Coordinates of C-alpha atoms in Angstrom, one line a residue:
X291 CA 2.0 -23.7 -4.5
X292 CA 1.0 -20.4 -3.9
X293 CA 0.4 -19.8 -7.4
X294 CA -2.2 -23.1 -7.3
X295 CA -3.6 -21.7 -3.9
X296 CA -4.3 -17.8 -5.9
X297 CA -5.7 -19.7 -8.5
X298 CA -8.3 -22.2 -6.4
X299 CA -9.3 -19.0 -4.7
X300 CA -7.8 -20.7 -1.1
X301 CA -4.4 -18.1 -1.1
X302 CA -4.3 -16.8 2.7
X303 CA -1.5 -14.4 4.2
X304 CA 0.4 -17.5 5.5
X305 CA 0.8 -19.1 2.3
X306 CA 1.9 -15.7 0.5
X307 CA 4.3 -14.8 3.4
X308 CA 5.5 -18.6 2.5
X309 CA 5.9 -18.0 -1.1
X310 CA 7.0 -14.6 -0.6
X311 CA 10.5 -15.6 1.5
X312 CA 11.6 -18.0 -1.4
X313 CA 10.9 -14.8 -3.7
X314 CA 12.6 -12.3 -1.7
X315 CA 15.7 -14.9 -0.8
X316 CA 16.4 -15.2 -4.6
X317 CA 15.7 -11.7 -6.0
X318 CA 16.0 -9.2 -2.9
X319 CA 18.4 -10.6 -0.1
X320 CA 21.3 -10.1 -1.9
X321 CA 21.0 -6.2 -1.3
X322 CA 18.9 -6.2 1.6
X323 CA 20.3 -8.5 2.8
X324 CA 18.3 -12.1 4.0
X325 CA 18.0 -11.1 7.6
X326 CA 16.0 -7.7 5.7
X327 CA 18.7 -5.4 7.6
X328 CA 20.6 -4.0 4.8
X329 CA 23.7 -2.6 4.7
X330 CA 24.4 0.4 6.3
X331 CA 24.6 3.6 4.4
X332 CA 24.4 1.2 1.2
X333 CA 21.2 -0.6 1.3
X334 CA 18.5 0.4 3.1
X335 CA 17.0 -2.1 5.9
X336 CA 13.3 -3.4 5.2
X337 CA 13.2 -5.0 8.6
X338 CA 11.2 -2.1 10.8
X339 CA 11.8 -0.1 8.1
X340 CA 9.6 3.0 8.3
X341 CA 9.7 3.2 4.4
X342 CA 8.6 -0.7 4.0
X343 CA 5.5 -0.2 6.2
X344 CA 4.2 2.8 5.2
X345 CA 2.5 4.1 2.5
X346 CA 2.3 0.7 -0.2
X347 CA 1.8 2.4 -3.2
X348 CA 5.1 4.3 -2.4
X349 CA 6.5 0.6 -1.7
X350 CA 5.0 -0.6 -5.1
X351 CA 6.1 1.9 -6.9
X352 CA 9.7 1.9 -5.4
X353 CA 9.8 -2.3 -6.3
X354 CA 8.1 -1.6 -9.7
X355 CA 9.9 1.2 -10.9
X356 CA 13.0 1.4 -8.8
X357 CA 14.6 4.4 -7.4
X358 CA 17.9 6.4 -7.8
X359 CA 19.2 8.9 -5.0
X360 CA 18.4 10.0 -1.5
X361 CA 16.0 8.3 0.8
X362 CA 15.7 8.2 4.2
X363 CA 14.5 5.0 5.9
X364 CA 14.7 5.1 9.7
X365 CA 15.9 8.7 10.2
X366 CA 19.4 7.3 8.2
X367 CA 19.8 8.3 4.8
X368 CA 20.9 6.3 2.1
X369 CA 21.8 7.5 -1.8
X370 CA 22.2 4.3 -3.6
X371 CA 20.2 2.7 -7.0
X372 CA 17.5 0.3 -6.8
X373 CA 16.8 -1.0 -10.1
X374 CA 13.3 -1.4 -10.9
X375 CA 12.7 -5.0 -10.8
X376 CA 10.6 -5.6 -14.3
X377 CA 11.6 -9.3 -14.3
X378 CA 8.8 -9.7 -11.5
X379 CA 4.7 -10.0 -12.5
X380 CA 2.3 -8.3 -10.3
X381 CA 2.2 -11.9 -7.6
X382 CA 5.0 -11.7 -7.5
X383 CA 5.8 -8.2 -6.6
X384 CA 2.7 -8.8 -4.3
X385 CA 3.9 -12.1 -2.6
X386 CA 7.8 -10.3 -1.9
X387 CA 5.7 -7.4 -0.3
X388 CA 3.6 -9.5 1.9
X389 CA 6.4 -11.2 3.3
X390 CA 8.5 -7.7 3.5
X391 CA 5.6 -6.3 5.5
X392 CA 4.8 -9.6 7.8
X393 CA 8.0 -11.0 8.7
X394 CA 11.1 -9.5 9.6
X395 CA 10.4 -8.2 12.7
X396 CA 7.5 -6.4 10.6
X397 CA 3.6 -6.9 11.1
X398 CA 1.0 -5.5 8.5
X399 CA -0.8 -6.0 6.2
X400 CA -1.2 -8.1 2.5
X401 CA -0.4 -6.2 -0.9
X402 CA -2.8 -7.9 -3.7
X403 CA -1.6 -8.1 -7.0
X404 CA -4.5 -5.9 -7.7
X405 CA -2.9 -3.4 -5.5
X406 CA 0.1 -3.6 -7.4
X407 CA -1.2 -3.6 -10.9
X408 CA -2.7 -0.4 -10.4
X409 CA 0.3 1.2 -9.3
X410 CA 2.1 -0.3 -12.4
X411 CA -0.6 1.1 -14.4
X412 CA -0.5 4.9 -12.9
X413 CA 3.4 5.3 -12.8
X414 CA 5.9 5.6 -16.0
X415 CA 8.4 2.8 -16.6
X416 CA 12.2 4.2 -16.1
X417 CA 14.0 4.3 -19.2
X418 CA 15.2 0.5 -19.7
X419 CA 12.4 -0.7 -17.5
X420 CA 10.1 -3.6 -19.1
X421 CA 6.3 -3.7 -18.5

């Protein structure tokens, strides 16, 4: 639906946050658990996650490309692998974000696939990564 919606030019916030929680429930919550709070000193939270809502091309490029060692979300750090997640296109990576920064106890703002494009365009692939 929100595929149809992006492409009739009527996609609002609401219907990506929408889209986005199916996306995140089958490729994200498994790590990060589906209530976005993580596991401790495993996975980091992404609900009121300092990390999650600040800079998005940081986010972007941490979804895009993954990332390997220390981090510290929350004044907590954690020193675990995120694998980049290549299987996702740039809506997709978009819609997830969305719903990461509007929901779980989080309020922001939308990430375009626009937005993410460009960071996939500006960063190197890890080893093993696709596109």
């Amino acid at each position: 639906a929100a595929a149809d919606a992006k492409a009739a030019g009527t996609l609002d916030k609401a219907a990506q946050v929408k889209a986005g929680a199916a996306l995140f429930a089958g490729t994200c919550s498994t790590c990060h658990q589906p209530d976005g709070k993580g596991i401790e000193g495993v996975f980091p939270p992404l609900a009121g996650s300092d990390v999650a809502m600040g800079d998005k091309s940081r986010v972007i490029g941490i979804v895009v490309n993954g990332l390997s060692g220390p981090v510290v979300v929350n004044g907590k750090e954690y020193n675990s692998v995120m694998p980049p997640m290549s299987q996702l296109n740039d809506d997709e990576v978009a819609t997830i974000l969305t719903f990461v920064r509007n929901s779980l106890g989080n309020h922001g703002d939308v990430v375009s696939a626009e937005e993410v494009a460009a960071v996939r365009a500006s960063t190197p692939r890890p080893p093993g990564a696709a596109h």
